[in-house]
Tab-separated table of C-alpha atoms in Angstrom:
chain	number	residue	atom	x	y	z
S	1	MET	CA	-0.358	0.169	-0.259
S	2	VAL	CA	3.100	2.699	0.877
S	3	LYS	CA	4.617	1.906	-2.606
S	4	ILE	CA	0.907	2.195	-4.380
S	5	ALA	CA	0.602	5.600	-2.540
S	6	ALA	CA	3.885	6.769	-3.301
S	7	PHE	CA	3.728	6.534	-7.088
S	8	LEU	CA	0.021	7.965	-6.703
S	9	LEU	CA	1.529	11.066	-5.130
S	10	ILE	CA	4.129	10.915	-8.182
S	11	ILE	CA	0.795	11.138	-10.655
S	12	ILE	CA	-0.840	13.866	-8.703
S	13	GLU	CA	2.536	15.804	-8.501
S	14	ILE	CA	2.831	15.425	-12.406
S	15	LEU	CA	-0.914	16.515	-12.657
S	16	ASP	CA	-0.727	19.274	-10.383
S	17	GLY	CA	2.016	21.034	-12.341
S	18	CYS	CA	4.251	19.890	-9.663
S	19	THR	CA	3.555	22.474	-7.156
S	20	SER	CA	5.602	22.570	-3.711
S	21	ARG	CA	4.403	20.799	-1.045
S	22	SER	CA	4.154	24.594	1.020
S	23	GLY	CA	0.581	25.135	-1.170
S	24	ASN	CA	2.629	28.110	-2.510
S	25	GLN	CA	2.488	27.044	-5.742
S	26	LYS	CA	5.818	28.099	-6.254
S	27	PRO	CA	7.057	26.112	-9.227
S	28	PHE	CA	8.633	22.857	-8.888
S	29	SER	CA	12.110	22.187	-10.254
S	30	SER	CA	13.079	18.771	-10.362
S	31	PHE	CA	16.558	20.144	-11.272
S	32	GLU	CA	16.808	22.018	-7.579
S	33	ARG	CA	14.966	19.063	-6.127
S	34	SER	CA	17.890	16.548	-7.221
S	35	LYS	CA	20.795	18.882	-5.816
S	36	HIS	CA	19.057	17.485	-2.309
S	37	HIS	CA	20.282	13.809	-2.863
S	38	PRO	CA	24.009	14.259	-3.309
S	39	ILE	CA	26.198	10.858	-3.280
S	40	GLU	CA	29.010	11.428	-1.263
S	41	SER	CA	31.802	9.812	0.716
S	42	ASP	CA	33.719	11.192	3.638
S	43	LYS	CA	37.061	9.014	3.478
S	44	PRO	CA	38.921	7.894	0.293
S	45	ALA	CA	37.313	5.784	-2.278
S	46	ILE	CA	40.168	3.294	-3.156
S	47	ASP	CA	38.078	0.759	-4.495
S	48	PHE	CA	36.670	0.618	-8.256
S	49	PHE	CA	33.199	0.088	-6.836
S	50	GLU	CA	33.296	2.869	-4.103
S	51	GLY	CA	34.194	5.699	-7.066
S	52	ALA	CA	31.937	8.819	-8.225
S	53	LEU	CA	30.337	7.448	-11.548
S	54	LEU	CA	30.336	10.169	-14.256
S	55	GLY	CA	29.346	9.587	-18.277
S	56	ASN	CA	27.554	10.931	-20.994
S	57	GLY	CA	25.685	8.049	-22.212
S	58	GLY	CA	28.535	7.171	-24.329
S	59	MET	CA	31.852	7.737	-22.408
S	60	GLY	CA	31.865	6.158	-18.846
S	61	VAL	CA	34.048	7.470	-15.903
S	62	VAL	CA	34.816	6.083	-12.151
S	63	VAL	CA	36.768	8.415	-9.956
S	64	THR	CA	38.671	6.658	-7.457
S	65	THR	CA	40.571	8.358	-4.516
S	66	ARG	CA	43.329	7.565	-2.388
S	67	PRO	CA	45.398	8.960	0.111
S	68	ASP	CA	48.232	9.440	-2.107
S	69	GLY	CA	45.949	10.436	-5.374
S	70	ILE	CA	43.392	10.247	-7.742
S	71	VAL	CA	42.988	7.604	-10.035
S	72	ILE	CA	39.867	8.238	-12.766
S	73	TYR	CA	38.988	5.146	-15.044
S	74	PHE	CA	37.566	5.693	-18.413
S	75	GLY	CA	35.589	3.170	-20.691
S	76	HIS	CA	33.276	3.896	-23.463
S	77	ASN	CA	30.111	1.651	-24.826
S	78	ASN	CA	31.453	1.595	-28.264
S	79	VAL	CA	34.987	0.359	-27.318
S	80	TRP	CA	34.910	-3.496	-27.293
S	81	ASP	CA	37.038	-6.568	-27.702
S	82	ILE	CA	35.294	-7.115	-30.540
S	83	ARG	CA	36.408	-10.695	-31.698
S	84	VAL	CA	33.935	-13.240	-32.094
S	85	ALA	CA	34.542	-17.120	-32.042
S	86	GLU	CA	32.590	-18.897	-34.498
S	87	ASN	CA	33.550	-22.224	-34.587
S	88	HIS	CA	31.597	-25.321	-35.497
S	89	ARG	CA	29.346	-22.792	-37.511
S	90	LYS	CA	28.200	-26.058	-39.905
S	91	GLU	CA	27.660	-28.384	-37.113
S	92	ILE	CA	25.311	-26.113	-34.858
S	93	GLY	CA	22.722	-26.092	-37.680
S	94	THR	CA	19.161	-24.301	-37.565
S	95	PHE	CA	16.697	-24.233	-34.900
S	96	ASP	CA	14.339	-26.436	-37.106
S	97	TYR	CA	17.226	-28.901	-36.516
S	98	VAL	CA	17.781	-28.767	-32.812
S	99	PHE	CA	14.249	-28.875	-31.890
S	100	ASN	CA	13.579	-31.793	-34.183
S	101	ARG	CA	16.519	-33.741	-32.867
S	102	VAL	CA	15.332	-32.900	-29.275
S	103	LYS	CA	11.708	-34.045	-30.264
S	104	SER	CA	13.221	-37.384	-31.528
S	105	ILE	CA	14.757	-38.153	-27.687
S	106	PRO	CA	13.352	-40.785	-25.980
S	107	ASP	CA	10.773	-39.892	-23.023
S	108	THR	CA	12.066	-42.776	-21.298
S	109	LEU	CA	15.345	-41.048	-20.337
S	110	SER	CA	15.619	-39.448	-16.590
S	111	LEU	CA	17.811	-36.569	-18.332
S	112	LEU	CA	18.335	-34.794	-21.587
S	113	THR	CA	21.945	-35.270	-20.960
S	114	ASP	CA	21.592	-38.867	-20.667
S	115	ASP	CA	21.133	-38.991	-24.578
S	116	PRO	CA	24.794	-39.057	-26.161
S	117	TRP	CA	24.078	-36.766	-29.309
S	118	TYR	CA	22.269	-34.074	-26.828
S	119	ARG	CA	25.353	-34.442	-24.604
S	120	GLU	CA	28.009	-33.623	-27.017
S	121	TYR	CA	25.721	-31.000	-28.910
S	122	SER	CA	25.683	-28.832	-25.928
S	123	SER	CA	29.223	-29.008	-24.884
S	124	MET	CA	30.300	-28.151	-28.848
S	125	ALA	CA	27.513	-25.228	-29.328
S	126	ALA	CA	28.824	-24.052	-25.752
S	127	GLU	CA	32.631	-23.982	-26.576
S	128	ASN	CA	32.280	-20.712	-28.366
S	129	TYR	CA	30.906	-18.983	-25.019
S	130	GLY	CA	34.273	-20.099	-23.254
S	131	LYS	CA	36.300	-17.380	-24.965
S	132	PRO	CA	37.107	-13.971	-23.151
S	133	TYR	CA	35.803	-12.262	-26.142
S	134	PRO	CA	33.631	-10.482	-27.018
S	135	ARG	CA	33.530	-7.939	-24.053
S	136	PRO	CA	33.718	-4.408	-23.005
S	137	PHE	CA	37.111	-3.187	-23.058
S	138	PRO	CA	38.738	-0.517	-20.823
S	139	CYS	CA	39.893	2.862	-21.979
S	140	GLY	CA	42.610	2.808	-19.464
S	141	SER	CA	43.068	5.458	-16.296
S	142	VAL	CA	44.670	8.525	-15.238
S	143	LEU	CA	46.427	9.273	-12.142
S	144	LEU	CA	46.924	12.624	-10.531
S	145	GLY	CA	49.504	12.201	-7.568
S	146	PHE	CA	50.402	14.358	-4.855
S	147	ASP	CA	52.612	14.167	-2.170
S	148	LEU	CA	51.111	13.211	1.573
S	149	ARG	CA	53.344	15.770	2.990
S	150	ASN	CA	51.539	18.560	0.993
S	151	ALA	CA	47.912	17.852	1.008
S	152	GLU	CA	45.124	15.108	2.700
S	153	LEU	CA	42.526	13.675	0.857
S	154	LEU	CA	39.085	14.132	2.508
S	155	GLY	CA	36.326	12.651	0.703
S	156	HIS	CA	34.371	13.426	-2.355
S	157	LYS	CA	30.760	14.291	-3.546
S	158	LEU	CA	28.890	13.793	-6.588
S	159	ASP	CA	25.849	16.329	-7.592
S	160	ILE	CA	23.934	14.212	-9.805
S	161	SER	CA	21.521	17.629	-10.729
S	162	ASN	CA	24.570	18.326	-13.349
S	163	GLY	CA	27.174	15.440	-13.091
S	164	LEU	CA	29.990	17.462	-11.036
S	165	CYS	CA	32.532	15.551	-8.687
S	166	GLU	CA	34.082	17.064	-6.217
S	167	VAL	CA	37.147	15.856	-4.867
S	168	TYR	CA	38.136	17.547	-1.275
S	169	LEU	CA	41.503	18.129	-0.130
S	170	LEU	CA	43.396	19.943	2.904
S	171	THR	CA	46.399	21.430	1.969
S	172	SER	CA	49.501	21.514	4.444
S	173	GLU	CA	48.192	25.280	5.384
S	174	GLY	CA	44.935	24.353	6.594
S	175	LYS	CA	43.192	25.619	3.252
S	176	LYS	CA	40.174	23.288	1.891
S	177	ILE	CA	40.504	22.928	-1.611
S	178	LYS	CA	38.459	20.936	-4.276
S	179	LEU	CA	38.952	19.008	-7.893
S	180	GLN	CA	36.031	18.970	-10.099
S	181	LEU	CA	35.259	16.446	-12.474
S	182	PHE	CA	32.428	16.443	-14.781
S	183	THR	CA	32.179	14.977	-18.143
S	184	ASP	CA	30.754	17.193	-21.207
S	185	MET	CA	27.210	16.194	-22.655
S	186	ILE	CA	28.163	16.432	-26.235
S	187	GLU	CA	31.996	15.132	-26.387
S	188	ASP	CA	33.383	12.528	-24.879
S	189	LYS	CA	35.516	14.770	-22.607
S	190	LEU	CA	36.006	15.108	-19.178
S	191	TRP	CA	36.765	18.301	-17.798
S	192	MET	CA	38.840	18.952	-14.239
S	193	ARG	CA	39.920	21.948	-11.982
S	194	LEU	CA	41.131	22.857	-8.818
S	195	VAL	CA	39.463	25.608	-7.159
S	196	ASP	CA	38.379	26.949	-3.783
S	197	ASP	CA	35.314	27.203	-2.061
S	198	ASN	CA	34.293	30.185	-4.187
S	199	ASP	CA	35.214	28.189	-7.436
S	200	ASN	CA	38.524	30.346	-7.756
S	201	LEU	CA	41.543	28.292	-9.279
S	202	VAL	CA	44.372	27.877	-6.682
S	203	SER	CA	47.763	26.370	-6.966
S	204	ASN	CA	48.546	23.191	-7.834
S	205	ILE	CA	49.273	20.468	-5.346
S	206	PHE	CA	49.699	17.651	-7.978
S	207	ASP	CA	53.490	16.321	-8.666
S	208	ARG	CA	52.653	14.359	-11.420
S	209	VAL	CA	50.015	13.117	-14.037
S	210	ARG	CA	50.195	9.534	-15.408
S	211	VAL	CA	48.292	7.897	-18.261
S	212	MET	CA	47.926	4.290	-17.830
S	213	PRO	CA	46.304	1.656	-20.795
S	214	ASP	CA	44.688	-1.185	-18.920
S	215	PRO	CA	46.789	-3.924	-17.623
S	216	SER	CA	44.237	-6.549	-18.916
S	217	THR	CA	44.587	-5.856	-22.452
S	218	PRO	CA	45.373	-9.306	-24.124
S	219	PRO	CA	49.187	-10.093	-24.942
S	220	GLU	CA	48.377	-10.963	-28.482
S	221	PHE	CA	47.015	-7.457	-29.456
S	222	PRO	CA	49.068	-4.661	-31.234
S	223	SER	CA	50.845	-2.962	-28.758
S	224	TYR	CA	49.476	0.152	-27.560
S	225	ARG	CA	51.180	3.531	-29.108
S	226	SER	CA	52.363	5.787	-26.897
S	227	ASP	CA	52.558	9.875	-27.682
S	228	GLU	CA	53.660	12.838	-25.771
S	229	ASP	CA	53.856	16.597	-26.459
S	230	LEU	CA	55.335	17.806	-22.913
S	231	THR	CA	55.598	21.315	-23.621
S	232	GLU	CA	51.524	21.250	-24.316
S	233	GLY	CA	51.068	19.316	-21.869
S	234	ILE	CA	49.836	16.262	-23.586
S	235	LEU	CA	50.212	12.325	-22.940
S	236	SER	CA	48.374	9.868	-25.139
S	237	PHE	CA	48.019	6.291	-26.616
S	238	HIS	CA	46.481	4.745	-29.409
S	239	GLN	CA	45.632	1.139	-29.241
S	240	VAL	CA	43.804	-1.329	-31.786
S	241	LEU	CA	41.361	-3.762	-31.385
S	242	PRO	CA	41.552	-6.866	-33.581
S	243	TYR	CA	38.387	-7.882	-35.777
S	244	GLN	CA	39.622	-11.355	-35.803
S	245	GLU	CA	40.875	-14.334	-33.327
S	246	PRO	CA	44.356	-14.682	-32.650
S	247	ASP	CA	45.138	-17.378	-35.153
S	248	LYS	CA	43.497	-15.667	-38.101
S	249	TYR	CA	44.945	-12.105	-37.084
S	250	ASP	CA	48.179	-10.928	-38.844
S	251	PRO	CA	49.151	-8.101	-36.252
S	252	VAL	CA	51.559	-6.102	-38.495
S	253	LYS	CA	48.798	-6.220	-41.634
S	254	GLY	CA	45.779	-6.038	-39.381
S	255	HIS	CA	42.232	-6.064	-40.746
S	256	PRO	CA	39.861	-3.179	-42.267
S	257	LYS	CA	37.456	-3.723	-39.615
S	258	ASP	CA	39.954	-3.345	-36.884
S	259	LYS	CA	38.221	-0.834	-34.113
S	260	ALA	CA	40.609	1.534	-32.072
S	261	PHE	CA	40.662	4.137	-29.567
S	262	ARG	CA	42.879	6.935	-28.512
S	263	LEU	CA	42.826	8.319	-24.788
S	264	THR	CA	44.358	11.801	-24.520
S	265	SER	CA	44.952	13.321	-21.473
S	266	ARG	CA	46.102	17.102	-21.711
S	267	VAL	CA	46.795	19.600	-18.670
S	268	SER	CA	47.470	23.475	-18.421
S	269	SER	CA	51.132	23.043	-17.612
S	270	SER	CA	54.068	21.944	-19.674
S	271	LEU	CA	55.360	18.621	-18.545
S	272	GLU	CA	58.957	17.165	-17.559
S	273	LYS	CA	60.182	14.005	-16.957
S	274	THR	CA	61.737	13.868	-13.452
S	275	THR	CA	62.435	11.290	-10.639
S	276	ARG	CA	59.891	10.040	-8.282
S	277	ILE	CA	60.018	7.208	-5.359
S	278	ASN	CA	58.735	3.818	-6.433
S	279	TRP	CA	56.952	1.285	-4.871
S	280	ASP	CA	60.135	-0.025	-3.353
S	281	GLY	CA	60.862	3.293	-1.592
S	282	ASN	CA	63.847	3.837	-4.323
S	283	PRO	CA	64.381	7.066	-6.927
S	284	GLU	CA	62.686	5.876	-10.490
S	285	ARG	CA	63.323	8.380	-13.742
S	286	MET	CA	59.804	8.435	-15.090
S	287	ARG	CA	58.800	6.928	-18.151
S	288	ASN	CA	56.429	7.175	-21.106
S	289	LEU	CA	53.000	8.639	-20.557
S	290	GLU	CA	54.123	10.380	-16.824
S	291	GLY	CA	55.504	13.770	-16.228
S	292	SER	CA	55.340	16.315	-13.366
S	293	PHE	CA	54.161	19.851	-13.587
S	294	MET	CA	56.516	22.459	-14.696
S	295	GLN	CA	54.160	25.263	-13.832
S	296	LYS	CA	51.836	25.234	-10.253
S	297	GLU	CA	49.947	28.525	-10.562
S	298	ASN	CA	46.877	26.492	-11.276
S	299	PHE	CA	45.304	23.053	-12.365
S	300	VAL	CA	42.868	23.059	-15.665
S	301	GLY	CA	43.133	19.389	-17.144
S	302	SER	CA	40.631	17.391	-19.801
S	303	VAL	CA	41.094	13.498	-20.862
S	304	SER	CA	38.986	12.754	-24.289
S	305	ILE	CA	38.410	9.547	-25.588
S	306	GLU	CA	38.117	9.182	-29.841
S	307	GLU	CA	36.595	5.648	-30.990
S	308	GLY	CA	35.842	4.040	-34.226
S	309	LEU	CA	37.416	2.172	-36.991
S	310	ASN	CA	40.953	2.222	-36.745
S	311	SER	CA	41.386	3.891	-40.276
S	312	LYS	CA	39.615	6.706	-38.608
S	313	VAL	CA	40.689	6.976	-35.367
S	314	SER	CA	43.639	9.799	-35.069
S	315	GLN	CA	47.186	7.877	-35.916
S	316	ALA	CA	49.306	11.235	-34.281
S	317	LEU	CA	48.545	13.769	-31.728
S	318	SER	CA	46.116	16.843	-32.831
S	319	VAL	CA	47.047	19.750	-30.992
S	320	SER	CA	44.034	21.926	-30.489
S	321	GLU	CA	43.716	24.889	-28.196
S	322	PRO	CA	44.986	25.025	-24.291
S	323	ILE	CA	43.173	24.129	-21.576
S	324	SER	CA	42.077	26.971	-19.812
S	325	ASN	CA	39.605	27.841	-17.116
S	326	ALA	CA	37.183	29.364	-19.798
S	327	GLY	CA	36.734	26.092	-21.823
S	328	PHE	CA	36.100	24.295	-18.492
S	329	VAL	CA	33.124	26.768	-17.557
S	330	ALA	CA	31.698	26.835	-21.615
S	331	SER	CA	31.321	23.205	-21.562
S	332	PHE	CA	30.058	22.802	-17.872
S	333	ASP	CA	27.206	25.468	-18.727
S	334	SER	CA	26.208	23.981	-21.509
S	335	SER	CA	26.045	20.250	-20.175
S	336	THR	CA	24.165	21.835	-17.469
S	337	LEU	CA	21.654	22.287	-19.997
S	338	VAL	CA	21.092	19.049	-20.793
S	339	TRP	CA	21.063	17.948	-17.488
S	340	LYS	CA	18.191	20.407	-16.818
S	341	GLU	CA	16.515	19.111	-19.682
S	342	TYR	CA	16.666	15.610	-18.156
S	343	TRP	CA	15.520	16.455	-14.695
S	344	GLU	CA	12.593	18.220	-16.219
S	345	LYS	CA	11.168	14.621	-17.550
S	346	SER	CA	12.555	13.031	-14.500
S	347	GLY	CA	11.880	14.323	-10.928
S	348	VAL	CA	9.593	13.428	-8.153
S	349	VAL	CA	8.633	15.175	-4.795
S	350	LEU	CA	7.630	12.488	-2.181
S	351	ASP	CA	6.625	12.581	1.489
S	352	ASP	CA	8.810	9.542	1.997
S	353	ASP	CA	12.875	10.882	2.166
S	354	LEU	CA	14.133	7.627	1.573
S	355	LEU	CA	12.067	6.843	-1.139
S	356	GLU	CA	12.561	10.083	-2.874
S	357	LYS	CA	16.198	9.480	-2.225
S	358	ILE	CA	15.947	6.147	-4.098
S	359	TRP	CA	14.381	7.526	-6.875
S	360	TYR	CA	16.812	10.312	-7.807
S	361	HIS	CA	19.525	7.769	-7.403
S	362	ASN	CA	18.645	5.065	-9.530
């Protein structure tokens, strides 16, 4: 009865023009209402499934936080390991063939698998499903690292009204700052900037940025190609996704139907290769797809994904306009309009706060 009453209330709110509970006929804004239900964490969210979820319907992002850095994972609905196993195509037959063979199995058997043909056919037909492909393919991750002596990570908040994630940090001077992140709703791009409570840019506390191709990349894939333009603050890699299975695929020649993607990270500072401390506590020279910041005035950055046929995805870096706070603001404003349009069709007001929260989170 409680659920029925709740959903009746939803219908009534819609039919009544979504007036407020107070009865003052103030127009209801589901965009503003959704702001009441942020998703928050008051500690580092180290695990992938604890991170903040961002996305635009194509590109998906998970923002995880740890005591010494922020790791952002990327994926895309169109980026897959597209290989398909098609063994035993002739033996599998048609539906009519299978149904007729099953009908001919004596009903005196206790189990269908007691029939030799059925047992062998089931094993043969299932063979292709034992392959690790096709499957969604991760697009890599980006690490923003900082020195524990300079900053402490406090937690994060995701505003579901506009998709803005804020990661909260406390500097060694006792100043609270935040890293703001959101996905552009038109382009496959994540924007980032470091600001104070009034959204003014602050000095950069990050020491290094690193782009990491996914470690689950199959060894038979063509090796990813890394590209860097340290002066422009760009770290990027290009990964081919083979069309054919390993025994049929020539990684040197490739295939016209190969897919590919390119992940590109760009920051507002030039980068340089320096020495950092590795997991063993020893100094180590930075390798490919990693750099330290040459300027510390502020931090603005973006990470973009380009995907499609390998023949269409950029084979080399293309340097566009420099990353700027103005670009961040313009993208956020246009993306917010998309969110407002969405919430206009999706908002409710419920007397049960928990049920309302569940509605908005779902």
